[in-house]
Amino acid sequence: DAGVIQSPRHEVTEMGQEVTLRCKPISGHDYLFWYRQTMMRGLELLIYFNNNVPIDDSGMPEDRFSAKMPNASFSTLKIQPSEPRDSAVYFCASSKGLAGYDNEQFFGPGTRLTVL
Amino acid sequence: AQSVTQLGSHVSVSEGALVLLRCNYSSSVPPYLFWYVQYPNQGLQLLLKYTSAATLVKGINGFEAEFKKSETSFHLTKPSAHMSDAAEYFCAVTSFGNEKLTFGTGTRLTIIP
């Protein structure tokens, strides 16, 4: 398996523009997680899905952020409009089941977003 | 609520020396604990995990960690550091049936030749 695939790897955009980050989880994994990593706040869970359904989006910072999972092999994280404080590395991870049932989360390589 | 605290955001050790990265947890229920490693420009990779079995856990690349309930700790060690160990290391906690992992802020390990 190719692992979790994220695109693009790097994104540079200007404030106010829409940004879409993409993720393809590992086949057969029922859970998909979106994380954000910054120097100040470390690694934060934004939202996660189970069988394509959003379960917990309490980590999404504000309404400018939205995430979808239209099918088992694809998810997007959208920021509209983007702001400089959104600059971070965004990770997608997937797992067969819950972390609390001893299921490993596999991380993608991340998307480094810079908002100017 | 669960949390982990990683003491020391930066640790430097000489090649061949002992590596010790500290993690303390807070949990009102028995925890599951994890160490992940992140190499530059890569995602996180699982090093090892504790899920209520043996308290001394061995992982990949010669790393191990010991769960100490009395000290609420799960420190990561490696007897002899290698240049390839230079990376950022994250401790994480969850509990049985929990959906999420809660990560620490990370410790950047530098190996001095």
mmCIF file of C-alpha atoms in Angstrom:
data_model
loop_
_atom_site.group_PDB
_atom_site.id
_atom_site.type_symbol
_atom_site.label_atom_id
_atom_site.label_comp_id
_atom_site.label_asym_id
_atom_site.label_seq_id
_atom_site.Cartn_x
_atom_site.Cartn_y
_atom_site.Cartn_z
ATOM 1 C CA ASP A 1 0.000 0.000 0.000
ATOM 2 C CA ALA A 2 1.217 3.520 -0.777
ATOM 3 C CA GLY A 3 0.256 4.834 2.623
ATOM 4 C CA VAL A 4 -1.749 7.971 3.245
ATOM 5 C CA ILE A 5 -1.412 10.357 0.322
ATOM 6 C CA GLN A 6 -1.763 14.104 0.665
ATOM 7 C CA SER A 7 -1.709 16.828 -1.941
ATOM 8 C CA PRO A 8 -0.346 19.317 -2.488
ATOM 9 C CA ARG A 9 2.803 18.952 -0.382
ATOM 10 C CA HIS A 10 3.323 22.689 -0.344
ATOM 11 C CA GLU A 11 0.841 25.490 -0.893
ATOM 12 C CA VAL A 12 1.543 29.193 -0.921
ATOM 13 C CA THR A 13 -1.423 31.498 -1.253
ATOM 14 C CA GLU A 14 -2.481 35.008 -0.505
ATOM 15 C CA MET A 15 -4.773 36.086 2.265
ATOM 16 C CA GLY A 16 -8.410 35.827 1.272
ATOM 17 C CA GLN A 17 -7.929 32.996 -1.206
ATOM 18 C CA GLU A 18 -9.608 29.619 -0.946
ATOM 19 C CA VAL A 19 -7.350 26.696 -0.126
ATOM 20 C CA THR A 20 -8.227 23.033 -0.602
ATOM 21 C CA LEU A 21 -6.123 20.254 0.875
ATOM 22 C CA ARG A 22 -6.627 16.681 -0.249
ATOM 23 C CA CYS A 23 -6.162 13.295 1.352
ATOM 24 C CA LYS A 24 -6.405 9.699 0.233
ATOM 25 C CA PRO A 25 -6.469 7.322 3.212
ATOM 26 C CA ILE A 26 -5.145 3.788 3.270
ATOM 27 C CA SER A 27 -7.594 1.393 1.664
ATOM 28 C CA GLY A 28 -9.701 -0.432 4.220
ATOM 29 C CA HIS A 29 -9.264 2.168 6.929
ATOM 30 C CA ASP A 30 -12.572 3.338 8.355
ATOM 31 C CA TYR A 31 -11.298 6.384 10.237
ATOM 32 C CA LEU A 32 -9.794 9.547 8.820
ATOM 33 C CA PHE A 33 -8.316 12.362 10.882
ATOM 34 C CA TRP A 34 -7.214 15.895 9.988
ATOM 35 C CA TYR A 35 -4.551 17.491 12.203
ATOM 36 C CA ARG A 36 -2.842 20.865 12.186
ATOM 37 C CA GLN A 37 0.719 21.355 13.415
ATOM 38 C CA THR A 38 2.115 24.728 14.447
ATOM 39 C CA MET A 39 5.072 25.769 16.538
ATOM 40 C CA MET A 40 2.845 27.501 19.049
ATOM 41 C CA ARG A 41 0.104 24.905 19.494
ATOM 42 C CA GLY A 42 1.763 21.657 18.502
ATOM 43 C CA LEU A 43 -0.369 18.950 16.888
ATOM 44 C CA GLU A 44 -4.101 19.605 17.092
ATOM 45 C CA LEU A 45 -6.935 17.356 15.943
ATOM 46 C CA LEU A 46 -9.296 19.340 13.736
ATOM 47 C CA ILE A 47 -11.918 16.780 12.721
ATOM 48 C CA TYR A 48 -12.317 13.060 12.187
ATOM 49 C CA PHE A 49 -14.574 10.841 10.119
ATOM 50 C CA ASN A 50 -15.865 7.309 10.559
ATOM 51 C CA ASN A 51 -17.108 5.577 7.419
ATOM 52 C CA ASN A 52 -17.168 8.946 5.619
ATOM 53 C CA VAL A 53 -19.332 10.592 8.296
ATOM 54 C CA PRO A 54 -17.917 13.487 10.343
ATOM 55 C CA ILE A 55 -17.962 12.435 13.991
ATOM 56 C CA ASP A 56 -16.260 15.267 15.862
ATOM 57 C CA ASP A 57 -15.402 18.663 14.414
ATOM 58 C CA SER A 58 -14.883 20.407 17.730
ATOM 59 C CA GLY A 59 -11.274 21.130 16.812
ATOM 60 C CA MET A 60 -12.126 23.099 13.693
ATOM 61 C CA PRO A 61 -11.012 26.626 14.578
ATOM 62 C CA GLU A 62 -13.822 28.556 12.932
ATOM 63 C CA ASP A 63 -16.388 28.571 10.180
ATOM 64 C CA ARG A 64 -13.766 29.347 7.587
ATOM 65 C CA PHE A 65 -12.694 25.718 7.866
ATOM 66 C CA SER A 66 -14.729 22.884 6.400
ATOM 67 C CA ALA A 67 -14.008 19.229 5.675
ATOM 68 C CA LYS A 68 -15.729 16.635 3.569
ATOM 69 C CA MET A 69 -15.345 12.968 2.823
ATOM 70 C CA PRO A 70 -17.475 12.151 -0.216
ATOM 71 C CA ASN A 71 -16.255 8.551 -0.358
ATOM 72 C CA ALA A 72 -13.984 6.112 1.434
ATOM 73 C CA SER A 73 -10.925 7.031 -0.602
ATOM 74 C CA PHE A 74 -10.988 10.830 -0.574
ATOM 75 C CA SER A 75 -11.278 13.727 1.843
ATOM 76 C CA THR A 76 -10.791 17.470 1.565
ATOM 77 C CA LEU A 77 -10.076 20.215 4.051
ATOM 78 C CA LYS A 78 -11.040 23.649 2.785
ATOM 79 C CA ILE A 79 -10.190 27.054 4.162
ATOM 80 C CA GLN A 80 -12.174 29.976 2.796
ATOM 81 C CA PRO A 81 -11.071 32.714 3.118
ATOM 82 C CA SER A 82 -7.545 31.931 4.216
ATOM 83 C CA GLU A 83 -5.643 34.088 6.701
ATOM 84 C CA PRO A 84 -1.932 34.301 7.580
ATOM 85 C CA ARG A 85 -2.594 32.646 10.942
ATOM 86 C CA ASP A 86 -3.728 29.533 9.071
ATOM 87 C CA SER A 87 -0.129 28.929 8.026
ATOM 88 C CA ALA A 88 0.791 25.497 9.364
ATOM 89 C CA VAL A 89 1.439 21.913 8.364
ATOM 90 C CA TYR A 90 -1.790 19.986 7.893
ATOM 91 C CA PHE A 91 -1.682 16.227 8.341
ATOM 92 C CA CYS A 92 -4.155 13.603 7.340
ATOM 93 C CA ALA A 93 -4.118 10.258 9.149
ATOM 94 C CA SER A 94 -6.156 7.089 8.833
ATOM 95 C CA SER A 95 -6.749 3.999 10.933
ATOM 96 C CA LYS A 96 -8.745 0.788 10.856
ATOM 97 C CA GLY A 97 -10.459 1.627 14.121
ATOM 98 C CA LEU A 98 -10.322 3.701 17.244
ATOM 99 C CA ALA A 99 -7.048 4.588 18.914
ATOM 100 C CA GLY A 100 -8.567 3.292 22.121
ATOM 101 C CA TYR A 101 -9.015 -0.150 20.605
ATOM 102 C CA ASP A 102 -5.331 -0.391 19.851
ATOM 103 C CA ASN A 103 -5.498 0.793 16.266
ATOM 104 C CA GLU A 104 -2.502 2.630 14.884
ATOM 105 C CA GLN A 105 -2.996 5.924 13.120
ATOM 106 C CA PHE A 106 -0.973 6.194 9.909
ATOM 107 C CA PHE A 107 0.010 9.709 8.938
ATOM 108 C CA GLY A 108 0.479 11.248 5.545
ATOM 109 C CA PRO A 109 3.500 13.437 4.742
ATOM 110 C CA GLY A 110 1.552 16.630 5.374
ATOM 111 C CA THR A 111 0.766 19.786 3.433
ATOM 112 C CA ARG A 112 2.775 22.847 4.354
ATOM 113 C CA LEU A 113 0.476 25.843 3.925
ATOM 114 C CA THR A 114 1.781 29.387 3.812
ATOM 115 C CA VAL A 115 -0.708 32.224 3.652
ATOM 116 C CA LEU A 116 0.874 35.555 2.767
ATOM 117 C CA ALA B 1 -9.632 15.104 30.068
ATOM 118 C CA GLN B 2 -6.335 13.508 29.161
ATOM 119 C CA SER B 3 -3.043 15.233 28.505
ATOM 120 C CA VAL B 4 0.658 14.599 28.144
ATOM 121 C CA THR B 5 3.546 16.861 29.016
ATOM 122 C CA GLN B 6 6.885 16.497 27.327
ATOM 123 C CA LEU B 7 9.690 18.019 29.335
ATOM 124 C CA GLY B 8 12.251 19.702 27.139
ATOM 125 C CA SER B 9 11.356 20.949 23.696
ATOM 126 C CA HIS B 10 14.939 20.389 22.571
ATOM 127 C CA VAL B 11 17.341 17.638 23.645
ATOM 128 C CA SER B 12 20.891 17.185 22.382
ATOM 129 C CA VAL B 13 22.970 14.070 22.943
ATOM 130 C CA SER B 14 26.269 12.871 21.593
ATOM 131 C CA GLU B 15 26.385 9.996 19.163
ATOM 132 C CA GLY B 16 26.630 6.772 21.168
ATOM 133 C CA ALA B 17 25.197 8.325 24.331
ATOM 134 C CA LEU B 18 21.970 7.444 26.091
ATOM 135 C CA VAL B 19 18.802 9.035 24.753
ATOM 136 C CA LEU B 20 16.154 9.942 27.332
ATOM 137 C CA LEU B 21 13.009 11.792 26.293
ATOM 138 C CA ARG B 22 10.505 12.526 29.032
ATOM 139 C CA CYS B 23 6.743 12.226 28.937
ATOM 140 C CA ASN B 24 4.313 12.564 31.823
ATOM 141 C CA TYR B 25 0.621 11.924 31.414
ATOM 142 C CA SER B 26 -2.572 12.933 33.115
ATOM 143 C CA SER B 27 -5.561 10.625 32.880
ATOM 144 C CA SER B 28 -8.460 9.752 35.155
ATOM 145 C CA VAL B 29 -8.735 6.313 33.535
ATOM 146 C CA PRO B 30 -6.054 3.763 32.629
ATOM 147 C CA PRO B 31 -4.151 5.285 29.726
ATOM 148 C CA TYR B 32 -2.902 3.962 26.460
ATOM 149 C CA LEU B 33 0.373 5.695 25.644
ATOM 150 C CA PHE B 34 2.262 6.125 22.397
ATOM 151 C CA TRP B 35 5.513 7.515 21.093
ATOM 152 C CA TYR B 36 5.636 8.780 17.524
ATOM 153 C CA VAL B 37 8.660 10.019 15.563
ATOM 154 C CA GLN B 38 8.615 12.665 12.851
ATOM 155 C CA TYR B 39 11.576 12.912 10.501
ATOM 156 C CA PRO B 40 12.068 16.169 8.597
ATOM 157 C CA ASN B 41 9.378 16.822 6.008
ATOM 158 C CA GLN B 42 7.586 13.590 6.831
ATOM 159 C CA GLY B 43 4.497 12.507 8.704
ATOM 160 C CA LEU B 44 4.471 10.889 12.120
ATOM 161 C CA GLN B 45 5.444 7.244 12.463
ATOM 162 C CA LEU B 46 4.598 5.010 15.412
ATOM 163 C CA LEU B 47 7.655 4.015 17.480
ATOM 164 C CA LEU B 48 5.960 2.048 20.230
ATOM 165 C CA LYS B 49 2.817 1.833 22.335
ATOM 166 C CA TYR B 50 1.632 0.793 25.776
ATOM 167 C CA THR B 51 -1.874 -0.636 26.017
ATOM 168 C CA SER B 52 -1.996 -2.146 29.521
ATOM 169 C CA ALA B 53 0.117 -5.223 28.889
ATOM 170 C CA ALA B 54 3.834 -5.305 29.726
ATOM 171 C CA THR B 55 5.034 -2.076 31.325
ATOM 172 C CA LEU B 56 8.339 -2.159 29.444
ATOM 173 C CA VAL B 57 7.617 -1.698 25.780
ATOM 174 C CA LYS B 58 10.103 -2.195 22.971
ATOM 175 C CA GLY B 59 9.732 -0.403 19.694
ATOM 176 C CA ILE B 60 11.448 0.068 16.403
ATOM 177 C CA ASN B 61 14.998 1.329 15.916
ATOM 178 C CA GLY B 62 16.135 0.184 19.370
ATOM 179 C CA PHE B 63 13.835 2.460 21.350
ATOM 180 C CA GLU B 64 11.947 1.390 24.442
ATOM 181 C CA ALA B 65 9.708 3.019 27.025
ATOM 182 C CA GLU B 66 8.566 2.074 30.495
ATOM 183 C CA PHE B 67 5.111 2.793 31.878
ATOM 184 C CA LYS B 68 5.337 3.879 35.518
ATOM 185 C CA LYS B 69 1.938 4.431 37.047
ATOM 186 C CA SER B 70 3.313 5.730 40.342
ATOM 187 C CA GLU B 71 5.198 8.458 38.491
ATOM 188 C CA THR B 72 2.582 8.954 35.724
ATOM 189 C CA SER B 73 5.448 8.688 33.275
ATOM 190 C CA PHE B 74 6.234 7.036 29.968
ATOM 191 C CA HIS B 75 9.790 8.068 29.169
ATOM 192 C CA LEU B 76 11.448 7.026 25.913
ATOM 193 C CA THR B 77 14.998 5.671 25.965
ATOM 194 C CA LYS B 78 17.641 4.301 23.646
ATOM 195 C CA PRO B 79 20.985 3.061 24.989
ATOM 196 C CA SER B 80 23.140 4.427 22.180
ATOM 197 C CA ALA B 81 22.163 7.350 19.966
ATOM 198 C CA HIS B 82 22.715 7.224 16.226
ATOM 199 C CA MET B 83 22.834 10.130 13.831
ATOM 200 C CA SER B 84 19.715 8.800 12.143
ATOM 201 C CA ASP B 85 17.752 9.293 15.393
ATOM 202 C CA ALA B 86 17.700 13.054 14.853
ATOM 203 C CA ALA B 87 14.000 13.876 14.590
ATOM 204 C CA GLU B 88 11.053 15.203 16.546
ATOM 205 C CA TYR B 89 9.400 12.858 19.003
ATOM 206 C CA PHE B 90 5.809 13.055 20.185
ATOM 207 C CA CYS B 91 4.164 11.398 23.153
ATOM 208 C CA ALA B 92 0.416 10.768 22.911
ATOM 209 C CA VAL B 93 -2.334 9.445 25.176
ATOM 210 C CA THR B 94 -5.749 7.902 24.793
ATOM 211 C CA SER B 95 -7.816 5.374 26.726
ATOM 212 C CA PHE B 96 -9.823 2.255 26.047
ATOM 213 C CA GLY B 97 -12.673 2.995 23.660
ATOM 214 C CA ASN B 98 -11.571 6.561 23.072
ATOM 215 C CA GLU B 99 -11.558 7.815 19.514
ATOM 216 C CA LYS B 100 -8.813 10.374 19.740
ATOM 217 C CA LEU B 101 -5.132 10.699 20.469
ATOM 218 C CA THR B 102 -3.961 13.696 22.469
ATOM 219 C CA PHE B 103 -0.421 14.664 21.560
ATOM 220 C CA GLY B 104 2.285 16.432 23.509
ATOM 221 C CA THR B 105 4.090 19.420 22.084
ATOM 222 C CA GLY B 106 7.050 17.358 20.915
ATOM 223 C CA THR B 107 10.763 17.105 21.667
ATOM 224 C CA ARG B 108 13.322 17.802 18.979
ATOM 225 C CA LEU B 109 16.291 15.443 19.336
ATOM 226 C CA THR B 110 19.656 16.557 17.976
ATOM 227 C CA ILE B 111 22.577 14.151 17.756
ATOM 228 C CA ILE B 112 26.046 15.615 18.147
ATOM 229 C CA PRO B 113 28.726 13.818 16.107
#
